[in-house]
Amino acid sequence: MNKVNYDREMQKVLSELKKTGAKPALLMHACCAPCSSACLERLKDFFDIMVYYYNPNIDSVEEYAKRSAEQERLCKALGVDFVAESYAPEEFYAVAKGLEDAPEGGKRCEKCFYLRLKKTAEKAEEKGFEYFTTTLTLSPLKNAALLNEIGERAAGETGVKWLPSDFKKKGGYLRSIELSKEYGLYRQNYCGCIFSKNKNPVEV
């Protein structure tokens, strides 16, 4: 079976938007400011973007607030709208129950991805956005195919289009490192949850 090239799929959408001159509203779920930096740079000319910060997997209210504040700071610098949900770790622990010992990238992560992308799709539908997507595909540690499958599933459960992506392609991750330095962004060394923190942390 041929693998789907999600970056190519995104380019098809962008090419069509360029032809028509349309600039639809996009709700972008953001895991953190560093990852969103390169994604915003790539999409800002094609969409009217609002960044949506919803990450109940993060292990403490202090870390949540720190990442949210950095995301808001970047959005202000770029002139991009921003909205954040209140910290609600119980929502993550409910879906992670029984999967505490699952490997990184396994079933627990899949449940977490669905939780965040479904909430994003619902928020996009509620606010009248035409598209939604996530910055999570920028990380080399994340399964872009799985994230796109979940995004498509959430799109099918709402009335909002999923924008496919594999933002790590074309040097996306390296660009995020450059932009993080340019804007002096805080770069965390674990995904967010207590389970990833207890593994071998790497910069994401």
PDB file of C-alpha atoms in Angstrom:
ATOM      1  CA  MET A   1       0.000   0.000   0.000  1.00  0.00           C
ATOM      2  CA  ASN A   2       1.312   3.436  -0.927  1.00  0.00           C
ATOM      3  CA  LYS A   3       1.754   5.831   1.961  1.00  0.00           C
ATOM      4  CA  VAL A   4      -0.122   9.111   1.751  1.00  0.00           C
ATOM      5  CA  ASN A   5       2.128  12.130   1.352  1.00  0.00           C
ATOM      6  CA  TYR A   6       0.289  14.543   3.630  1.00  0.00           C
ATOM      7  CA  ASP A   7       2.522  17.466   2.787  1.00  0.00           C
ATOM      8  CA  ARG A   8       1.630  16.996  -0.875  1.00  0.00           C
ATOM      9  CA  GLU A   9      -2.051  16.834   0.062  1.00  0.00           C
ATOM     10  CA  MET A  10      -1.714  20.130   1.921  1.00  0.00           C
ATOM     11  CA  GLN A  11       0.056  21.705  -1.051  1.00  0.00           C
ATOM     12  CA  LYS A  12      -2.903  20.768  -3.258  1.00  0.00           C
ATOM     13  CA  VAL A  13      -5.230  22.675  -0.926  1.00  0.00           C
ATOM     14  CA  LEU A  14      -2.910  25.679  -0.810  1.00  0.00           C
ATOM     15  CA  SER A  15      -2.523  25.679  -4.584  1.00  0.00           C
ATOM     16  CA  GLU A  16      -6.290  25.720  -5.039  1.00  0.00           C
ATOM     17  CA  LEU A  17      -6.672  28.566  -2.541  1.00  0.00           C
ATOM     18  CA  LYS A  18      -4.015  30.546  -4.382  1.00  0.00           C
ATOM     19  CA  LYS A  19      -5.871  30.063  -7.673  1.00  0.00           C
ATOM     20  CA  THR A  20      -9.210  31.200  -6.270  1.00  0.00           C
ATOM     21  CA  GLY A  21      -7.839  33.953  -4.047  1.00  0.00           C
ATOM     22  CA  ALA A  22      -9.914  32.629  -1.148  1.00  0.00           C
ATOM     23  CA  LYS A  23      -8.570  32.988   2.387  1.00  0.00           C
ATOM     24  CA  PRO A  24     -10.735  30.768   4.611  1.00  0.00           C
ATOM     25  CA  ALA A  25     -10.728  30.780   8.396  1.00  0.00           C
ATOM     26  CA  LEU A  26      -8.508  28.119   9.985  1.00  0.00           C
ATOM     27  CA  LEU A  27      -8.396  27.079  13.632  1.00  0.00           C
ATOM     28  CA  MET A  28      -4.907  25.777  14.338  1.00  0.00           C
ATOM     29  CA  HIS A  29      -4.457  23.588  17.378  1.00  0.00           C
ATOM     30  CA  ALA A  30      -1.020  24.408  18.817  1.00  0.00           C
ATOM     31  CA  CYS A  31       0.960  22.209  21.170  1.00  0.00           C
ATOM     32  CA  CYS A  32       3.506  24.955  21.859  1.00  0.00           C
ATOM     33  CA  ALA A  33       4.919  28.207  20.496  1.00  0.00           C
ATOM     34  CA  PRO A  34       8.077  26.694  18.923  1.00  0.00           C
ATOM     35  CA  CYS A  35       6.118  24.205  16.821  1.00  0.00           C
ATOM     36  CA  SER A  36       3.498  26.761  15.821  1.00  0.00           C
ATOM     37  CA  SER A  37       6.124  29.242  14.601  1.00  0.00           C
ATOM     38  CA  ALA A  38       7.052  27.346  11.433  1.00  0.00           C
ATOM     39  CA  CYS A  39       3.458  26.241  10.821  1.00  0.00           C
ATOM     40  CA  LEU A  40       2.180  29.805  10.976  1.00  0.00           C
ATOM     41  CA  GLU A  41       4.903  30.961   8.622  1.00  0.00           C
ATOM     42  CA  ARG A  42       3.875  28.309   6.108  1.00  0.00           C
ATOM     43  CA  LEU A  43       0.131  28.977   6.238  1.00  0.00           C
ATOM     44  CA  LYS A  44      -0.345  32.665   7.072  1.00  0.00           C
ATOM     45  CA  ASP A  45      -0.653  33.768   3.434  1.00  0.00           C
ATOM     46  CA  PHE A  46      -3.404  31.249   2.705  1.00  0.00           C
ATOM     47  CA  PHE A  47      -5.671  31.333   5.759  1.00  0.00           C
ATOM     48  CA  ASP A  48      -7.166  33.684   8.296  1.00  0.00           C
ATOM     49  CA  ILE A  49      -5.705  31.849  11.300  1.00  0.00           C
ATOM     50  CA  MET A  50      -6.617  31.637  14.949  1.00  0.00           C
ATOM     51  CA  VAL A  51      -4.274  29.641  17.193  1.00  0.00           C
ATOM     52  CA  TYR A  52      -6.068  27.383  19.677  1.00  0.00           C
ATOM     53  CA  TYR A  53      -4.225  26.250  22.789  1.00  0.00           C
ATOM     54  CA  TYR A  54      -5.810  23.120  24.302  1.00  0.00           C
ATOM     55  CA  ASN A  55      -3.396  20.627  25.873  1.00  0.00           C
ATOM     56  CA  PRO A  56      -4.822  19.000  29.025  1.00  0.00           C
ATOM     57  CA  ASN A  57      -2.055  16.383  28.855  1.00  0.00           C
ATOM     58  CA  ILE A  58       0.476  18.849  30.289  1.00  0.00           C
ATOM     59  CA  ASP A  59       1.624  17.676  33.699  1.00  0.00           C
ATOM     60  CA  SER A  60       1.265  20.850  35.789  1.00  0.00           C
ATOM     61  CA  VAL A  61      -0.642  24.113  35.811  1.00  0.00           C
ATOM     62  CA  GLU A  62       2.670  25.992  35.936  1.00  0.00           C
ATOM     63  CA  GLU A  63       3.951  24.326  32.764  1.00  0.00           C
ATOM     64  CA  TYR A  64       0.585  24.812  31.089  1.00  0.00           C
ATOM     65  CA  ALA A  65       0.587  28.517  31.899  1.00  0.00           C
ATOM     66  CA  LYS A  66       4.185  28.928  30.742  1.00  0.00           C
ATOM     67  CA  ARG A  67       3.554  27.307  27.363  1.00  0.00           C
ATOM     68  CA  SER A  68       0.277  29.165  26.910  1.00  0.00           C
ATOM     69  CA  ALA A  69       1.923  32.510  27.689  1.00  0.00           C
ATOM     70  CA  GLU A  70       4.719  31.831  25.194  1.00  0.00           C
ATOM     71  CA  GLN A  71       2.159  30.901  22.564  1.00  0.00           C
ATOM     72  CA  GLU A  72       0.208  34.083  23.198  1.00  0.00           C
ATOM     73  CA  ARG A  73       3.403  36.160  23.068  1.00  0.00           C
ATOM     74  CA  LEU A  74       4.324  34.707  19.684  1.00  0.00           C
ATOM     75  CA  CYS A  75       0.831  35.254  18.314  1.00  0.00           C
ATOM     76  CA  LYS A  76       0.915  38.897  19.378  1.00  0.00           C
ATOM     77  CA  ALA A  77       4.289  39.339  17.695  1.00  0.00           C
ATOM     78  CA  LEU A  78       2.911  37.852  14.478  1.00  0.00           C
ATOM     79  CA  GLY A  79      -0.472  39.557  14.609  1.00  0.00           C
ATOM     80  CA  VAL A  80      -2.344  36.259  14.860  1.00  0.00           C
ATOM     81  CA  ASP A  81      -5.497  35.725  16.928  1.00  0.00           C
ATOM     82  CA  PHE A  82      -5.134  33.449  19.927  1.00  0.00           C
ATOM     83  CA  VAL A  83      -7.461  31.625  22.306  1.00  0.00           C
ATOM     84  CA  ALA A  84      -6.630  29.224  25.149  1.00  0.00           C
ATOM     85  CA  GLU A  85      -8.696  26.803  27.174  1.00  0.00           C
ATOM     86  CA  SER A  86      -8.390  26.618  30.950  1.00  0.00           C
ATOM     87  CA  TYR A  87      -6.169  23.883  32.345  1.00  0.00           C
ATOM     88  CA  ALA A  88      -8.225  20.670  32.635  1.00  0.00           C
ATOM     89  CA  PRO A  89      -5.877  17.709  33.298  1.00  0.00           C
ATOM     90  CA  GLU A  90      -8.774  15.494  34.359  1.00  0.00           C
ATOM     91  CA  GLU A  91      -9.817  15.321  30.700  1.00  0.00           C
ATOM     92  CA  PHE A  92      -6.468  13.798  29.758  1.00  0.00           C
ATOM     93  CA  TYR A  93      -6.294  11.403  32.702  1.00  0.00           C
ATOM     94  CA  ALA A  94      -9.777  10.123  31.853  1.00  0.00           C
ATOM     95  CA  VAL A  95      -8.668   8.986  28.387  1.00  0.00           C
ATOM     96  CA  ALA A  96      -5.242   7.798  29.613  1.00  0.00           C
ATOM     97  CA  LYS A  97      -6.687   5.589  32.358  1.00  0.00           C
ATOM     98  CA  GLY A  98      -5.340   2.048  32.047  1.00  0.00           C
ATOM     99  CA  LEU A  99      -2.701   3.171  29.538  1.00  0.00           C
ATOM    100  CA  GLU A 100      -0.249   4.705  31.974  1.00  0.00           C
ATOM    101  CA  ASP A 101       2.443   2.163  31.062  1.00  0.00           C
ATOM    102  CA  ALA A 102       1.852   2.254  27.320  1.00  0.00           C
ATOM    103  CA  PRO A 103       4.940   3.137  25.252  1.00  0.00           C
ATOM    104  CA  GLU A 104       5.451   6.640  23.935  1.00  0.00           C
ATOM    105  CA  GLY A 105       3.716   6.962  20.586  1.00  0.00           C
ATOM    106  CA  GLY A 106       1.344   4.110  21.450  1.00  0.00           C
ATOM    107  CA  LYS A 107      -2.307   3.832  22.418  1.00  0.00           C
ATOM    108  CA  ARG A 108      -2.157   6.481  25.140  1.00  0.00           C
ATOM    109  CA  CYS A 109      -0.809   9.040  22.683  1.00  0.00           C
ATOM    110  CA  GLU A 110      -3.458   8.063  20.149  1.00  0.00           C
ATOM    111  CA  LYS A 111      -6.184   8.722  22.733  1.00  0.00           C
ATOM    112  CA  CYS A 112      -4.565  12.035  23.625  1.00  0.00           C
ATOM    113  CA  PHE A 113      -4.350  13.118  19.992  1.00  0.00           C
ATOM    114  CA  TYR A 114      -8.018  12.339  19.457  1.00  0.00           C
ATOM    115  CA  LEU A 115      -9.019  14.226  22.608  1.00  0.00           C
ATOM    116  CA  ARG A 116      -7.248  17.386  21.451  1.00  0.00           C
ATOM    117  CA  LEU A 117      -8.186  17.230  17.777  1.00  0.00           C
ATOM    118  CA  LYS A 118     -11.837  16.427  18.431  1.00  0.00           C
ATOM    119  CA  LYS A 119     -12.044  19.387  20.816  1.00  0.00           C
ATOM    120  CA  THR A 120     -10.414  21.579  18.158  1.00  0.00           C
ATOM    121  CA  ALA A 121     -12.884  20.415  15.511  1.00  0.00           C
ATOM    122  CA  GLU A 122     -15.798  21.098  17.844  1.00  0.00           C
ATOM    123  CA  LYS A 123     -14.467  24.567  18.661  1.00  0.00           C
ATOM    124  CA  ALA A 124     -13.967  25.261  14.955  1.00  0.00           C
ATOM    125  CA  GLU A 125     -17.527  24.184  14.200  1.00  0.00           C
ATOM    126  CA  GLU A 126     -18.886  26.286  17.057  1.00  0.00           C
ATOM    127  CA  LYS A 127     -17.010  29.404  15.899  1.00  0.00           C
ATOM    128  CA  GLY A 128     -17.701  28.982  12.179  1.00  0.00           C
ATOM    129  CA  PHE A 129     -14.213  28.075  10.946  1.00  0.00           C
ATOM    130  CA  GLU A 130     -13.987  26.328   7.594  1.00  0.00           C
ATOM    131  CA  TYR A 131     -10.801  24.381   8.386  1.00  0.00           C
ATOM    132  CA  PHE A 132      -8.873  23.058  11.379  1.00  0.00           C
ATOM    133  CA  THR A 133      -5.424  21.508  11.743  1.00  0.00           C
ATOM    134  CA  THR A 134      -2.669  20.879  14.306  1.00  0.00           C
ATOM    135  CA  THR A 135       0.986  21.773  14.735  1.00  0.00           C
ATOM    136  CA  LEU A 136       1.697  18.301  16.127  1.00  0.00           C
ATOM    137  CA  THR A 137       2.857  16.956  12.755  1.00  0.00           C
ATOM    138  CA  LEU A 138       5.901  19.223  12.915  1.00  0.00           C
ATOM    139  CA  SER A 139       7.607  17.091  15.553  1.00  0.00           C
ATOM    140  CA  PRO A 140       9.850  14.267  14.275  1.00  0.00           C
ATOM    141  CA  LEU A 141       8.624  12.291  17.287  1.00  0.00           C
ATOM    142  CA  LYS A 142       4.975  12.333  16.207  1.00  0.00           C
ATOM    143  CA  ASN A 143       3.277   9.954  13.777  1.00  0.00           C
ATOM    144  CA  ALA A 144       1.964  12.251  11.049  1.00  0.00           C
ATOM    145  CA  ALA A 145      -0.093   9.517   9.392  1.00  0.00           C
ATOM    146  CA  LEU A 146      -1.877   8.743  12.666  1.00  0.00           C
ATOM    147  CA  LEU A 147      -2.501  12.422  13.371  1.00  0.00           C
ATOM    148  CA  ASN A 148      -3.993  12.929   9.919  1.00  0.00           C
ATOM    149  CA  GLU A 149      -6.199   9.874  10.284  1.00  0.00           C
ATOM    150  CA  ILE A 150      -7.480  11.212  13.603  1.00  0.00           C
ATOM    151  CA  GLY A 151      -7.970  14.680  12.129  1.00  0.00           C
ATOM    152  CA  GLU A 152      -9.991  13.245   9.263  1.00  0.00           C
ATOM    153  CA  ARG A 153     -12.070  11.262  11.743  1.00  0.00           C
ATOM    154  CA  ALA A 154     -12.788  14.379  13.819  1.00  0.00           C
ATOM    155  CA  ALA A 155     -13.682  16.258  10.627  1.00  0.00           C
ATOM    156  CA  GLY A 156     -16.179  13.545   9.753  1.00  0.00           C
ATOM    157  CA  GLU A 157     -17.761  13.897  13.173  1.00  0.00           C
ATOM    158  CA  THR A 158     -18.215  17.653  12.771  1.00  0.00           C
ATOM    159  CA  GLY A 159     -18.854  19.983   9.863  1.00  0.00           C
ATOM    160  CA  VAL A 160     -15.316  21.335   9.516  1.00  0.00           C
ATOM    161  CA  LYS A 161     -12.676  20.449   6.921  1.00  0.00           C
ATOM    162  CA  TRP A 162      -9.408  18.924   8.075  1.00  0.00           C
ATOM    163  CA  LEU A 163      -6.276  20.483   6.590  1.00  0.00           C
ATOM    164  CA  PRO A 164      -3.834  17.591   6.079  1.00  0.00           C
ATOM    165  CA  SER A 165      -0.220  18.254   6.979  1.00  0.00           C
ATOM    166  CA  ASP A 166       3.208  16.900   7.664  1.00  0.00           C
ATOM    167  CA  PHE A 167       4.837  20.121   8.785  1.00  0.00           C
ATOM    168  CA  LYS A 168       8.203  18.489   9.482  1.00  0.00           C
ATOM    169  CA  LYS A 169       8.652  18.105   5.712  1.00  0.00           C
ATOM    170  CA  LYS A 170      10.703  20.638   3.744  1.00  0.00           C
ATOM    171  CA  GLY A 171      12.800  21.453   6.801  1.00  0.00           C
ATOM    172  CA  GLY A 172       9.851  22.480   8.934  1.00  0.00           C
ATOM    173  CA  TYR A 173      11.271  21.252  12.227  1.00  0.00           C
ATOM    174  CA  LEU A 174      14.647  22.903  11.611  1.00  0.00           C
ATOM    175  CA  ARG A 175      12.855  26.129  10.703  1.00  0.00           C
ATOM    176  CA  SER A 176      10.998  26.014  14.020  1.00  0.00           C
ATOM    177  CA  ILE A 177      14.352  25.880  15.833  1.00  0.00           C
ATOM    178  CA  GLU A 178      15.533  28.938  13.901  1.00  0.00           C
ATOM    179  CA  LEU A 179      12.352  30.864  14.643  1.00  0.00           C
ATOM    180  CA  SER A 180      12.469  29.845  18.307  1.00  0.00           C
ATOM    181  CA  LYS A 181      15.902  31.439  18.562  1.00  0.00           C
ATOM    182  CA  GLU A 182      14.733  34.510  16.656  1.00  0.00           C
ATOM    183  CA  TYR A 183      11.807  35.092  19.004  1.00  0.00           C
ATOM    184  CA  GLY A 184      13.528  33.775  22.149  1.00  0.00           C
ATOM    185  CA  LEU A 185      10.905  31.083  22.679  1.00  0.00           C
ATOM    186  CA  TYR A 186      10.899  28.617  25.551  1.00  0.00           C
ATOM    187  CA  ARG A 187      11.521  25.114  24.178  1.00  0.00           C
ATOM    188  CA  GLN A 188      10.382  22.355  26.502  1.00  0.00           C
ATOM    189  CA  ASN A 189      12.253  19.035  26.663  1.00  0.00           C
ATOM    190  CA  TYR A 190       9.239  16.710  26.892  1.00  0.00           C
ATOM    191  CA  CYS A 191       5.926  16.409  25.105  1.00  0.00           C
ATOM    192  CA  GLY A 192       3.793  17.418  28.048  1.00  0.00           C
ATOM    193  CA  CYS A 193       2.361  14.577  30.095  1.00  0.00           C
ATOM    194  CA  ILE A 194       3.922  13.095  33.219  1.00  0.00           C
ATOM    195  CA  PHE A 195       4.437   9.813  31.369  1.00  0.00           C
ATOM    196  CA  SER A 196       6.556  11.396  28.619  1.00  0.00           C
ATOM    197  CA  LYS A 197       8.425  13.426  31.236  1.00  0.00           C
ATOM    198  CA  ASN A 198       9.440  10.242  33.021  1.00  0.00           C
ATOM    199  CA  LYS A 199      10.835   8.743  29.806  1.00  0.00           C
ATOM    200  CA  ASN A 200      14.057   9.901  28.189  1.00  0.00           C
ATOM    201  CA  PRO A 201      13.284  13.578  27.561  1.00  0.00           C
ATOM    202  CA  VAL A 202      14.285  15.094  24.259  1.00  0.00           C
ATOM    203  CA  GLU A 203      13.658  18.556  22.897  1.00  0.00           C
ATOM    204  CA  VAL A 204      10.416  18.652  20.950  1.00  0.00           C
TER     205      VAL A 204
END
